[in-house]
PDB file of C-alpha atoms and ligand atoms in Angstrom:
ATOM      1  CA  MET S   1      18.932 -84.229  51.487  1.00 37.00           C
ATOM      2  CA  THR S   2      18.710 -80.444  50.856  1.00 39.00           C
ATOM      3  CA  ALA S   3      18.658 -78.345  54.021  1.00 43.00           C
ATOM      4  CA  PHE S   4      15.552 -76.147  54.449  1.00 43.00           C
ATOM      5  CA  THR S   5      16.226 -72.440  54.192  1.00 44.00           C
ATOM      6  CA  PRO S   6      13.564 -70.087  55.540  1.00 44.00           C
ATOM      7  CA  PRO S   7      12.146 -67.460  53.192  1.00 47.00           C
ATOM      8  CA  ASP S   8      13.299 -63.871  53.639  1.00 47.00           C
ATOM      9  CA  ALA S   9      10.838 -61.009  54.208  1.00 43.00           C
ATOM     10  CA  ALA S  10       9.908 -60.833  50.509  1.00 44.00           C
ATOM     11  CA  GLY S  11       9.225 -64.583  50.351  1.00 44.00           C
ATOM     12  CA  ALA S  12      12.318 -65.460  48.292  1.00 48.00           C
ATOM     13  CA  HIS S  13      14.297 -68.496  49.474  1.00 45.00           C
ATOM     14  CA  LEU S  14      17.932 -67.764  50.013  1.00 47.00           C
ATOM     15  CA  ASN S  15      19.143 -70.722  47.946  1.00 55.00           C
ATOM     16  CA  GLY S  16      16.950 -70.014  44.914  1.00 62.00           C
ATOM     17  CA  ALA S  17      14.313 -67.460  43.946  1.00 79.00           C
ATOM     18  CA  VAL S  18      10.700 -68.423  44.638  1.00 83.00           C
ATOM     19  CA  PRO S  19       8.338 -66.252  42.593  1.00 89.00           C
ATOM     20  CA  LEU S  20       6.202 -63.814  44.558  1.00 96.00           C
ATOM     21  CA  PRO S  21       2.650 -65.220  44.815  1.00 97.00           C
ATOM     22  CA  LEU S  22       1.023 -62.338  42.921  1.00 98.00           C
ATOM     23  CA  ALA S  23       3.852 -61.609  40.463  1.00 98.00           C
ATOM     24  CA  GLY S  24       2.457 -59.897  37.372  1.00 96.00           C
ATOM     25  CA  LYS S  25      -1.185 -60.144  38.480  1.00 98.00           C
ATOM     26  CA  ARG S  26      -3.234 -57.087  37.650  1.00 98.00           C
ATOM     27  CA  PHE S  27      -5.563 -55.964  40.433  1.00 98.00           C
ATOM     28  CA  VAL S  28      -8.502 -53.578  40.571  1.00 98.00           C
ATOM     29  CA  VAL S  29      -9.380 -52.647  44.162  1.00 99.00           C
ATOM     30  CA  THR S  30     -12.273 -50.384  45.166  1.00 99.00           C
ATOM     31  CA  GLY S  31     -11.849 -48.130  48.204  1.00 98.00           C
ATOM     32  CA  GLY S  32      -8.069 -48.459  48.276  1.00 98.00           C
ATOM     33  CA  SER S  33      -7.474 -45.104  49.927  1.00 97.00           C
ATOM     34  CA  ARG S  34      -7.894 -46.211  53.565  1.00 98.00           C
ATOM     35  CA  GLY S  35      -8.330 -49.155  55.930  1.00 98.00           C
ATOM     36  CA  ILE S  36      -8.607 -52.692  54.575  1.00 99.00           C
ATOM     37  CA  GLY S  37      -8.486 -51.557  50.933  1.00 99.00           C
ATOM     38  CA  ALA S  38      -5.202 -49.703  51.500  1.00 98.00           C
ATOM     39  CA  ALA S  39      -3.760 -52.802  53.241  1.00 99.00           C
ATOM     40  CA  VAL S  40      -4.754 -54.919  50.215  1.00 99.00           C
ATOM     41  CA  VAL S  41      -3.091 -52.426  47.858  1.00 99.00           C
ATOM     42  CA  ARG S  42       0.129 -52.515  49.922  1.00 98.00           C
ATOM     43  CA  LEU S  43       0.255 -56.306  50.270  1.00 98.00           C
ATOM     44  CA  ALA S  44      -0.658 -57.007  46.639  1.00 98.00           C
ATOM     45  CA  LEU S  45       2.178 -54.755  45.457  1.00 98.00           C
ATOM     46  CA  ALA S  46       4.590 -56.322  47.978  1.00 98.00           C
ATOM     47  CA  GLN S  47       3.637 -59.720  46.530  1.00 98.00           C
ATOM     48  CA  GLY S  48       4.382 -58.607  42.954  1.00 98.00           C
ATOM     49  CA  ALA S  49       1.036 -57.297  41.629  1.00 98.00           C
ATOM     50  CA  GLU S  50       0.152 -54.216  39.575  1.00 98.00           C
ATOM     51  CA  VAL S  51      -2.751 -52.264  41.086  1.00 98.00           C
ATOM     52  CA  ALA S  52      -5.369 -49.727  40.024  1.00 98.00           C
ATOM     53  CA  PHE S  53      -7.535 -48.641  42.936  1.00 98.00           C
ATOM     54  CA  SER S  54     -10.439 -46.283  43.425  1.00 98.00           C
ATOM     55  CA  TYR S  55     -11.041 -43.623  46.021  1.00 98.00           C
ATOM     56  CA  HIS S  56     -13.995 -41.355  46.676  1.00 98.00           C
ATOM     57  CA  ARG S  57     -13.468 -38.682  49.355  1.00 98.00           C
ATOM     58  CA  SER S  58      -9.848 -39.384  50.376  1.00 98.00           C
ATOM     59  CA  ALA S  59      -8.005 -38.008  47.332  1.00 98.00           C
ATOM     60  CA  GLU S  60      -4.961 -36.918  49.345  1.00 98.00           C
ATOM     61  CA  ALA S  61      -4.578 -40.297  51.108  1.00 98.00           C
ATOM     62  CA  ALA S  62      -4.907 -42.055  47.739  1.00 98.00           C
ATOM     63  CA  ARG S  63      -2.257 -39.854  46.161  1.00 98.00           C
ATOM     64  CA  ALA S  64       0.122 -40.391  49.090  1.00 98.00           C
ATOM     65  CA  LEU S  65      -0.361 -44.182  48.988  1.00 98.00           C
ATOM     66  CA  CYS S  66       0.356 -44.275  45.251  1.00 98.00           C
ATOM     67  CA  GLN S  67       3.487 -42.212  45.697  1.00 98.00           C
ATOM     68  CA  GLU S  68       4.708 -44.463  48.527  1.00 98.00           C
ATOM     69  CA  MET S  69       3.981 -47.651  46.530  1.00 98.00           C
ATOM     70  CA  ARG S  70       5.718 -46.390  43.392  1.00 98.00           C
ATOM     71  CA  ALA S  71       8.822 -45.574  45.432  1.00 98.00           C
ATOM     72  CA  ALA S  72       8.734 -48.954  47.228  1.00 98.00           C
ATOM     73  CA  HIS S  73       8.009 -51.022  44.096  1.00 98.00           C
ATOM     74  CA  PRO S  74       9.595 -49.324  41.084  1.00 97.00           C
ATOM     75  CA  GLY S  75       8.618 -51.024  37.827  1.00 95.00           C
ATOM     76  CA  GLN S  76       5.196 -52.063  39.155  1.00 98.00           C
ATOM     77  CA  GLN S  77       2.172 -49.950  38.295  1.00 98.00           C
ATOM     78  CA  CYS S  78       0.108 -48.372  41.066  1.00 98.00           C
ATOM     79  CA  MET S  79      -2.565 -45.864  40.190  1.00 98.00           C
ATOM     80  CA  ALA S  80      -5.443 -44.226  42.029  1.00 98.00           C
ATOM     81  CA  LEU S  81      -8.589 -43.186  40.194  1.00 98.00           C
ATOM     82  CA  PRO S  82     -11.695 -41.413  41.535  1.00 98.00           C
ATOM     83  CA  ALA S  83     -15.063 -43.227  41.594  1.00 98.00           C
ATOM     84  CA  GLN S  84     -18.143 -43.133  43.786  1.00 98.00           C
ATOM     85  CA  VAL S  85     -18.960 -46.841  43.611  1.00 98.00           C
ATOM     86  CA  GLY S  86     -22.721 -46.312  43.882  1.00 98.00           C
ATOM     87  CA  ASP S  87     -22.673 -44.192  40.702  1.00 98.00           C
ATOM     88  CA  THR S  88     -22.910 -46.465  37.656  1.00 98.00           C
ATOM     89  CA  ALA S  89     -21.602 -43.889  35.151  1.00 98.00           C
ATOM     90  CA  ALA S  90     -18.643 -42.876  37.356  1.00 98.00           C
ATOM     91  CA  VAL S  91     -17.740 -46.543  37.843  1.00 98.00           C
ATOM     92  CA  GLU S  92     -17.866 -47.188  34.081  1.00 98.00           C
ATOM     93  CA  GLU S  93     -15.280 -44.423  33.639  1.00 98.00           C
ATOM     94  CA  PHE S  94     -13.170 -45.883  36.471  1.00 98.00           C
ATOM     95  CA  THR S  95     -13.205 -49.460  35.156  1.00 98.00           C
ATOM     96  CA  ALA S  96     -12.437 -48.326  31.587  1.00 98.00           C
ATOM     97  CA  ALA S  97      -9.489 -46.216  32.805  1.00 98.00           C
ATOM     98  CA  ALA S  98      -8.226 -49.045  35.045  1.00 98.00           C
ATOM     99  CA  LEU S  99      -8.343 -51.546  32.160  1.00 98.00           C
ATOM    100  CA  GLU S 100      -6.563 -49.099  29.891  1.00 97.00           C
ATOM    101  CA  CYS S 101      -3.774 -48.568  32.440  1.00 96.00           C
ATOM    102  CA  LEU S 102      -3.361 -52.237  33.360  1.00 98.00           C
ATOM    103  CA  GLY S 103      -3.911 -53.667  29.866  1.00 97.00           C
ATOM    104  CA  THR S 104      -6.110 -56.441  31.278  1.00 95.00           C
ATOM    105  CA  LEU S 105      -7.316 -57.770  34.616  1.00 98.00           C
ATOM    106  CA  ASP S 106      -6.625 -60.814  36.814  1.00 98.00           C
ATOM    107  CA  VAL S 107      -8.160 -59.866  40.167  1.00 98.00           C
ATOM    108  CA  LEU S 108     -11.066 -57.690  41.281  1.00 99.00           C
ATOM    109  CA  VAL S 109     -11.380 -56.813  44.966  1.00 99.00           C
ATOM    110  CA  ASN S 110     -14.790 -55.272  45.734  1.00 99.00           C
ATOM    111  CA  ASN S 111     -13.875 -53.584  49.016  1.00 98.00           C
ATOM    112  CA  ALA S 112     -15.481 -50.115  49.248  1.00 98.00           C
ATOM    113  CA  GLY S 113     -18.212 -49.976  51.865  1.00 98.00           C
ATOM    114  CA  VAL S 114     -20.000 -47.789  54.414  1.00 98.00           C
ATOM    115  CA  THR S 115     -22.112 -48.025  57.560  1.00 98.00           C
ATOM    116  CA  ARG S 116     -24.917 -45.651  58.555  1.00 97.00           C
ATOM    117  CA  ASP S 117     -25.989 -47.366  61.750  1.00 96.00           C
ATOM    118  CA  ALA S 118     -29.270 -46.647  63.535  1.00 97.00           C
ATOM    119  CA  THR S 119     -31.975 -48.680  65.227  1.00 98.00           C
ATOM    120  CA  PHE S 120     -34.424 -49.758  62.540  1.00 98.00           C
ATOM    121  CA  ALA S 121     -37.322 -47.664  63.892  1.00 98.00           C
ATOM    122  CA  ARG S 122     -35.175 -44.533  63.543  1.00 98.00           C
ATOM    123  CA  MET S 123     -33.435 -45.420  60.282  1.00 98.00           C
ATOM    124  CA  ARG S 124     -33.775 -42.825  57.540  1.00 98.00           C
ATOM    125  CA  ARG S 125     -34.593 -44.010  54.047  1.00 98.00           C
ATOM    126  CA  GLU S 126     -31.686 -41.993  52.575  1.00 98.00           C
ATOM    127  CA  ASP S 127     -29.210 -43.730  54.908  1.00 98.00           C
ATOM    128  CA  TRP S 128     -30.645 -47.155  54.011  1.00 98.00           C
ATOM    129  CA  ASP S 129     -30.302 -46.282  50.296  1.00 98.00           C
ATOM    130  CA  GLU S 130     -26.722 -45.046  50.676  1.00 98.00           C
ATOM    131  CA  VAL S 131     -25.626 -48.226  52.450  1.00 98.00           C
ATOM    132  CA  VAL S 132     -27.370 -50.560  50.010  1.00 98.00           C
ATOM    133  CA  GLU S 133     -26.197 -48.622  46.930  1.00 98.00           C
ATOM    134  CA  THR S 134     -22.595 -48.330  48.127  1.00 98.00           C
ATOM    135  CA  ASN S 135     -22.187 -51.859  49.457  1.00 98.00           C
ATOM    136  CA  LEU S 136     -24.470 -53.952  47.226  1.00 98.00           C
ATOM    137  CA  GLY S 137     -25.149 -51.690  44.224  1.00 98.00           C
ATOM    138  CA  SER S 138     -21.385 -51.426  43.768  1.00 98.00           C
ATOM    139  CA  MET S 139     -21.198 -55.203  43.243  1.00 98.00           C
ATOM    140  CA  PHE S 140     -23.239 -54.672  40.067  1.00 98.00           C
ATOM    141  CA  ASN S 141     -21.596 -51.387  39.047  1.00 98.00           C
ATOM    142  CA  VAL S 142     -17.995 -52.542  39.389  1.00 98.00           C
ATOM    143  CA  THR S 143     -18.221 -56.241  38.579  1.00 98.00           C
ATOM    144  CA  ARG S 144     -20.368 -56.011  35.448  1.00 98.00           C
ATOM    145  CA  PRO S 145     -17.889 -54.070  33.257  1.00 98.00           C
ATOM    146  CA  LEU S 146     -15.001 -56.227  34.514  1.00 98.00           C
ATOM    147  CA  VAL S 147     -16.505 -59.690  34.232  1.00 98.00           C
ATOM    148  CA  MET S 148     -16.154 -60.026  30.441  1.00 97.00           C
ATOM    149  CA  PRO S 149     -12.409 -59.225  30.451  1.00 96.00           C
ATOM    150  CA  LEU S 150     -11.992 -62.057  32.997  1.00 98.00           C
ATOM    151  CA  VAL S 151     -14.216 -64.445  31.004  1.00 98.00           C
ATOM    152  CA  LYS S 152     -12.334 -63.659  27.759  1.00 96.00           C
ATOM    153  CA  ARG S 153      -8.981 -64.509  29.285  1.00 95.00           C
ATOM    154  CA  ARG S 154     -10.425 -67.659  30.912  1.00 97.00           C
ATOM    155  CA  GLY S 155      -9.224 -67.024  34.450  1.00 97.00           C
ATOM    156  CA  GLY S 156      -9.024 -64.732  37.424  1.00 98.00           C
ATOM    157  CA  ALA S 157     -10.371 -64.107  40.888  1.00 98.00           C
ATOM    158  CA  ILE S 158     -13.045 -61.883  42.390  1.00 99.00           C
ATOM    159  CA  VAL S 159     -12.925 -61.235  46.130  1.00 99.00           C
ATOM    160  CA  ASN S 160     -15.867 -59.421  47.731  1.00 99.00           C
ATOM    161  CA  LEU S 161     -15.742 -57.839  51.191  1.00 99.00           C
ATOM    162  CA  THR S 162     -18.827 -58.872  53.123  1.00 98.00           C
ATOM    163  CA  SER S 163     -18.956 -58.876  56.956  1.00 98.00           C
ATOM    164  CA  ALA S 164     -19.553 -61.148  59.928  1.00 98.00           C
ATOM    165  CA  VAL S 165     -22.604 -58.894  60.380  1.00 97.00           C
ATOM    166  CA  GLY S 166     -23.907 -60.125  57.011  1.00 98.00           C
ATOM    167  CA  LEU S 167     -23.719 -63.692  58.339  1.00 97.00           C
ATOM    168  CA  HIS S 168     -24.951 -63.230  61.902  1.00 96.00           C
ATOM    169  CA  GLY S 169     -26.732 -59.833  62.056  1.00 96.00           C
ATOM    170  CA  ALA S 170     -26.134 -57.113  64.670  1.00 94.00           C
ATOM    171  CA  PRO S 171     -28.460 -54.623  66.391  1.00 94.00           C
ATOM    172  CA  GLY S 172     -28.488 -51.161  64.815  1.00 96.00           C
ATOM    173  CA  GLN S 173     -27.122 -52.542  61.548  1.00 97.00           C
ATOM    174  CA  THR S 174     -30.143 -53.753  59.562  1.00 98.00           C
ATOM    175  CA  SER S 175     -29.144 -51.815  56.425  1.00 98.00           C
ATOM    176  CA  TYR S 176     -25.515 -52.915  56.647  1.00 98.00           C
ATOM    177  CA  ALA S 177     -26.440 -56.541  57.429  1.00 98.00           C
ATOM    178  CA  ALA S 178     -28.913 -56.623  54.522  1.00 98.00           C
ATOM    179  CA  SER S 179     -26.336 -55.213  52.080  1.00 99.00           C
ATOM    180  CA  LYS S 180     -23.583 -57.580  53.275  1.00 99.00           C
ATOM    181  CA  ALA S 181     -25.899 -60.622  53.216  1.00 98.00           C
ATOM    182  CA  GLY S 182     -26.755 -59.624  49.636  1.00 99.00           C
ATOM    183  CA  ILE S 183     -23.057 -59.752  48.783  1.00 99.00           C
ATOM    184  CA  ILE S 184     -22.941 -63.371  49.992  1.00 99.00           C
ATOM    185  CA  GLY S 185     -25.794 -64.387  47.650  1.00 99.00           C
ATOM    186  CA  PHE S 186     -24.163 -62.463  44.808  1.00 99.00           C
ATOM    187  CA  THR S 187     -20.834 -64.190  45.460  1.00 99.00           C
ATOM    188  CA  LYS S 188     -22.273 -67.710  45.460  1.00 99.00           C
ATOM    189  CA  ALA S 189     -24.418 -67.150  42.361  1.00 99.00           C
ATOM    190  CA  LEU S 190     -21.595 -65.571  40.349  1.00 99.00           C
ATOM    191  CA  ALA S 191     -19.186 -68.329  41.434  1.00 99.00           C
ATOM    192  CA  LYS S 192     -21.557 -70.898  39.923  1.00 98.00           C
ATOM    193  CA  GLU S 193     -22.146 -68.815  36.814  1.00 98.00           C
ATOM    194  CA  ILE S 194     -18.545 -68.130  35.791  1.00 98.00           C
ATOM    195  CA  GLY S 195     -16.648 -71.023  37.352  1.00 98.00           C
ATOM    196  CA  GLU S 196     -16.452 -72.817  34.003  1.00 98.00           C
ATOM    197  CA  PHE S 197     -14.232 -69.975  32.753  1.00 98.00           C
ATOM    198  CA  GLY S 198     -11.653 -70.611  35.467  1.00 98.00           C
ATOM    199  CA  ILE S 199     -12.754 -67.640  37.565  1.00 98.00           C
ATOM    200  CA  THR S 200     -13.141 -67.959  41.342  1.00 99.00           C
ATOM    201  CA  VAL S 201     -15.516 -65.747  43.328  1.00 99.00           C
ATOM    202  CA  ASN S 202     -15.230 -65.651  47.111  1.00 99.00           C
ATOM    203  CA  ALA S 203     -16.318 -63.442  49.989  1.00 99.00           C
ATOM    204  CA  VAL S 204     -14.229 -62.390  52.966  1.00 99.00           C
ATOM    205  CA  ALA S 205     -16.184 -61.657  56.152  1.00 98.00           C
ATOM    206  CA  PRO S 206     -14.202 -59.554  58.639  1.00 98.00           C
ATOM    207  CA  GLY S 207     -15.375 -59.278  62.222  1.00 98.00           C
ATOM    208  CA  PHE S 208     -14.184 -56.141  64.017  1.00 97.00           C
ATOM    209  CA  ILE S 209     -11.061 -54.680  62.391  1.00 98.00           C
ATOM    210  CA  GLU S 210      -9.162 -51.559  63.494  1.00 98.00           C
ATOM    211  CA  THR S 211     -10.012 -48.986  60.802  1.00 98.00           C
ATOM    212  CA  ASP S 212     -11.885 -45.675  60.595  1.00 97.00           C
ATOM    213  CA  MET S 213     -15.100 -47.709  60.290  1.00 96.00           C
ATOM    214  CA  THR S 214     -14.817 -49.250  63.761  1.00 96.00           C
ATOM    215  CA  ALA S 215     -13.416 -46.010  65.264  1.00 95.00           C
ATOM    216  CA  GLN S 216     -17.057 -44.789  65.175  1.00 90.00           C
ATOM    217  CA  ILE S 217     -18.201 -47.504  67.641  1.00 92.00           C
ATOM    218  CA  PRO S 218     -18.903 -46.098  71.158  1.00 92.00           C
ATOM    219  CA  PRO S 219     -16.385 -47.271  73.833  1.00 94.00           C
ATOM    220  CA  GLU S 220     -19.008 -49.195  75.907  1.00 95.00           C
ATOM    221  CA  ARG S 221     -20.076 -51.193  72.857  1.00 92.00           C
ATOM    222  CA  MET S 222     -16.426 -51.799  71.950  1.00 95.00           C
ATOM    223  CA  GLU S 223     -15.766 -53.275  75.407  1.00 96.00           C
ATOM    224  CA  TYR S 224     -18.755 -55.592  74.922  1.00 93.00           C
ATOM    225  CA  VAL S 225     -17.475 -56.612  71.460  1.00 94.00           C
ATOM    226  CA  LYS S 226     -13.955 -57.325  72.745  1.00 96.00           C
ATOM    227  CA  ALA S 227     -15.412 -59.564  75.453  1.00 96.00           C
ATOM    228  CA  LEU S 228     -17.011 -61.687  72.691  1.00 95.00           C
ATOM    229  CA  ILE S 229     -13.697 -62.197  70.836  1.00 97.00           C
ATOM    230  CA  PRO S 230     -11.618 -65.098  72.243  1.00 97.00           C
ATOM    231  CA  GLY S 231      -8.375 -63.066  71.990  1.00 97.00           C
ATOM    232  CA  HIS S 232     -10.160 -59.910  73.332  1.00 97.00           C
ATOM    233  CA  ARG S 233      -8.759 -57.663  70.601  1.00 97.00           C
ATOM    234  CA  LEU S 234      -9.724 -56.300  67.210  1.00 98.00           C
ATOM    235  CA  GLY S 235      -8.076 -57.545  64.021  1.00 98.00           C
ATOM    236  CA  THR S 236      -5.825 -55.452  61.804  1.00 98.00           C
ATOM    237  CA  ALA S 237      -6.383 -54.470  58.186  1.00 98.00           C
ATOM    238  CA  GLU S 238      -3.338 -56.616  57.338  1.00 98.00           C
ATOM    239  CA  ASP S 239      -5.030 -59.686  58.874  1.00 98.00           C
ATOM    240  CA  VAL S 240      -7.781 -59.276  56.276  1.00 98.00           C
ATOM    241  CA  ALA S 241      -5.437 -58.337  53.415  1.00 99.00           C
ATOM    242  CA  HIS S 242      -3.528 -61.620  53.811  1.00 98.00           C
ATOM    243  CA  LEU S 243      -6.676 -63.651  53.180  1.00 98.00           C
ATOM    244  CA  VAL S 244      -7.738 -61.431  50.265  1.00 99.00           C
ATOM    245  CA  CYS S 245      -4.310 -61.831  48.622  1.00 99.00           C
ATOM    246  CA  PHE S 246      -4.311 -65.595  49.212  1.00 98.00           C
ATOM    247  CA  LEU S 247      -7.749 -65.904  47.559  1.00 99.00           C
ATOM    248  CA  ALA S 248      -6.423 -63.812  44.662  1.00 98.00           C
ATOM    249  CA  SER S 249      -3.416 -66.084  44.185  1.00 98.00           C
ATOM    250  CA  ASP S 250      -3.157 -69.300  42.167  1.00 98.00           C
ATOM    251  CA  HIS S 251      -2.770 -71.194  45.474  1.00 98.00           C
ATOM    252  CA  ALA S 252      -6.532 -70.675  45.962  1.00 98.00           C
ATOM    253  CA  ARG S 253      -7.608 -71.748  42.470  1.00 98.00           C
ATOM    254  CA  TYR S 254      -9.806 -74.619  43.809  1.00 98.00           C
ATOM    255  CA  ILE S 255     -11.607 -72.414  46.348  1.00 98.00           C
ATOM    256  CA  THR S 256     -14.761 -70.715  45.080  1.00 99.00           C
ATOM    257  CA  GLY S 257     -18.202 -69.644  46.289  1.00 99.00           C
ATOM    258  CA  GLN S 258     -16.946 -69.508  49.877  1.00 99.00           C
ATOM    259  CA  VAL S 259     -17.493 -67.016  52.681  1.00 98.00           C
ATOM    260  CA  ILE S 260     -14.459 -66.961  54.963  1.00 98.00           C
ATOM    261  CA  GLU S 261     -14.500 -65.121  58.284  1.00 98.00           C
ATOM    262  CA  VAL S 262     -11.519 -63.146  59.613  1.00 98.00           C
ATOM    263  CA  SER S 263     -13.007 -62.388  62.981  1.00 98.00           C
ATOM    264  CA  GLY S 264     -10.729 -63.790  65.678  1.00 98.00           C
ATOM    265  CA  GLY S 265     -13.479 -66.280  66.542  1.00 96.00           C
ATOM    266  CA  LEU S 266     -16.119 -63.601  67.168  1.00 93.00           C
ATOM    267  CA  LEU S 267     -19.655 -64.885  67.668  1.00 79.00           C
ATOM    268  CA  LEU S 268     -22.124 -62.007  67.405  1.00 67.00           C
TER     269      LEU S 268
HETATM  270  N1  LIG V   1     -13.480 -52.490  59.655  1.00 82.37           N
HETATM  271  C1  LIG V   1     -14.253 -53.517  59.967  1.00 82.37           C
HETATM  272  O1  LIG V   1     -14.333 -53.915  61.129  1.00 82.37           O
HETATM  273  C2  LIG V   1     -15.017 -54.246  58.900  1.00 82.37           C
HETATM  274  C3  LIG V   1     -15.747 -55.375  59.295  1.00 82.37           C
HETATM  275  C4  LIG V   1     -16.469 -56.081  58.359  1.00 82.37           C
HETATM  276  C5  LIG V   1     -16.460 -55.686  57.029  1.00 82.37           C
HETATM  277  N2  LIG V   1     -15.744 -54.583  56.666  1.00 82.37           N
HETATM  278  C6  LIG V   1     -15.816 -54.199  55.247  1.00 82.37           C
HETATM  279  O2  LIG V   1     -14.519 -54.045  54.721  1.00 82.37           O
HETATM  280  C7  LIG V   1     -14.523 -53.021  53.723  1.00 82.37           C
HETATM  281  C8  LIG V   1     -13.488 -51.965  54.072  1.00 82.37           C
HETATM  282  O3  LIG V   1     -13.804 -51.456  55.359  1.00 82.37           O
HETATM  283  P1  LIG V   1     -12.813 -50.495  56.175  1.00 82.37           P
HETATM  284  O4  LIG V   1     -12.958 -50.822  57.583  1.00 82.37           O
HETATM  285  O5  LIG V   1     -11.487 -50.470  55.522  1.00 82.37           O
HETATM  286  O6  LIG V   1     -13.569 -49.094  55.940  1.00 82.37           O
HETATM  287  P2  LIG V   1     -12.997 -47.593  55.981  1.00 82.37           P
HETATM  288  O7  LIG V   1     -11.726 -47.536  56.744  1.00 82.37           O
HETATM  289  O8  LIG V   1     -14.151 -46.769  56.409  1.00 82.37           O
HETATM  290  O9  LIG V   1     -12.661 -47.322  54.434  1.00 82.37           O
HETATM  291  C9  LIG V   1     -13.719 -47.381  53.516  1.00 82.37           C
HETATM  292  C10 LIG V   1     -13.164 -47.320  52.115  1.00 82.37           C
HETATM  293  O10 LIG V   1     -14.282 -47.404  51.208  1.00 82.37           O
HETATM  294  C11 LIG V   1     -14.270 -46.243  50.382  1.00 82.37           C
HETATM  295  N3  LIG V   1     -15.644 -45.804  50.122  1.00 82.37           N
HETATM  296  C12 LIG V   1     -16.615 -45.592  51.026  1.00 82.37           C
HETATM  297  N4  LIG V   1     -17.726 -45.181  50.398  1.00 82.37           N
HETATM  298  C13 LIG V   1     -17.429 -45.118  49.089  1.00 82.37           C
HETATM  299  C14 LIG V   1     -18.166 -44.771  47.922  1.00 82.37           C
HETATM  300  N5  LIG V   1     -19.451 -44.390  47.983  1.00 82.37           N
HETATM  301  N6  LIG V   1     -17.534 -44.828  46.727  1.00 82.37           N
HETATM  302  C15 LIG V   1     -16.253 -45.212  46.656  1.00 82.37           C
HETATM  303  N7  LIG V   1     -15.493 -45.560  47.709  1.00 82.37           N
HETATM  304  C16 LIG V   1     -16.093 -45.514  48.909  1.00 82.37           C
HETATM  305  C17 LIG V   1     -13.501 -45.185  51.123  1.00 82.37           C
HETATM  306  O11 LIG V   1     -12.951 -44.284  50.179  1.00 82.37           O
HETATM  307  P3  LIG V   1     -12.732 -42.697  50.488  1.00 82.37           P
HETATM  308  O12 LIG V   1     -12.140 -42.597  51.851  1.00 82.37           O
HETATM  309  O13 LIG V   1     -11.793 -42.293  49.402  1.00 82.37           O
HETATM  310  O14 LIG V   1     -14.072 -42.038  50.380  1.00 82.37           O
HETATM  311  C18 LIG V   1     -12.433 -46.030  51.836  1.00 82.37           C
HETATM  312  O15 LIG V   1     -11.349 -46.275  50.976  1.00 82.37           O
HETATM  313  C19 LIG V   1     -15.961 -52.474  53.686  1.00 82.37           C
HETATM  314  O16 LIG V   1     -16.684 -53.102  52.671  1.00 82.37           O
HETATM  315  C20 LIG V   1     -16.506 -52.868  55.046  1.00 82.37           C
HETATM  316  O17 LIG V   1     -17.902 -52.979  55.043  1.00 82.37           O
HETATM  317  C21 LIG V   1     -15.025 -53.848  57.565  1.00 82.37           C
END
């Protein structure tokens, strides 16, 4: 009987190389400059992928991440390209440039998103529009130019970032909840539509994760939220990135049309 040897940090077994789970997979990630998107970029590269990611306002953070990734993973491509995901023309330029750099595509991670929270009676139409355009409009803008390359090569994975708020609702977040619930419908419909081409489409629903997005939550509300989480703490961007990368890998090839929470057991 062969003795079991534990994998090292990179996942390679000491008595024989085990391929990295995302080796050679070409990723497009939106909103890779910060938070969950940046964690996905880091983990995907660590697991062997090539990555093109978009940024909007955080050009310097995007540049620094690319530089760090190129130094850490020489021989693997990492590039950052600007795109406001609610702007159809800007996204067309981004997706064309990403495809040109990568050659083709295996995985799309629709991650970029915003909140503009307010009670519904006080919500401004422009804030509603920004949230819906950024979070839900981007599903159309980014996915549409990239779906045919996936269909043509008869395989791939799309992972969309929704939210526990899209499943359960939350006060002060009607625009965000509506946009994230829309992503769930989009995910399920597209999964049914393109499954015959070997493409999976899933949604990841984080609860409360430590990023700039949750840093805006007032301390009293944060205490209330923590009390609702069985472990009484927020998740990390890496907690979410691990699920995203699993869903992008061939290990998840029989999982599609699903909405999977990473929320530490939060019940809103
Ligand atoms: N953090 C949480 O607790 C949580 C919970 C549930 C769901 N989520 C979802 O997870 C995703 C990532 O959230 P996060 O916490 O990492 O947020 P974050 O730290 O605020 O980062 C947001 C990312 O989205 C990009 N972005 C925002 N608006 C954009 C636009 N109009 N065009 C292009 N890029 C844009 C930002 O790029 P720039 O900085 O370059 O502008 C940034 O990279 C979002 O879809 C969010 O709704 C987060």
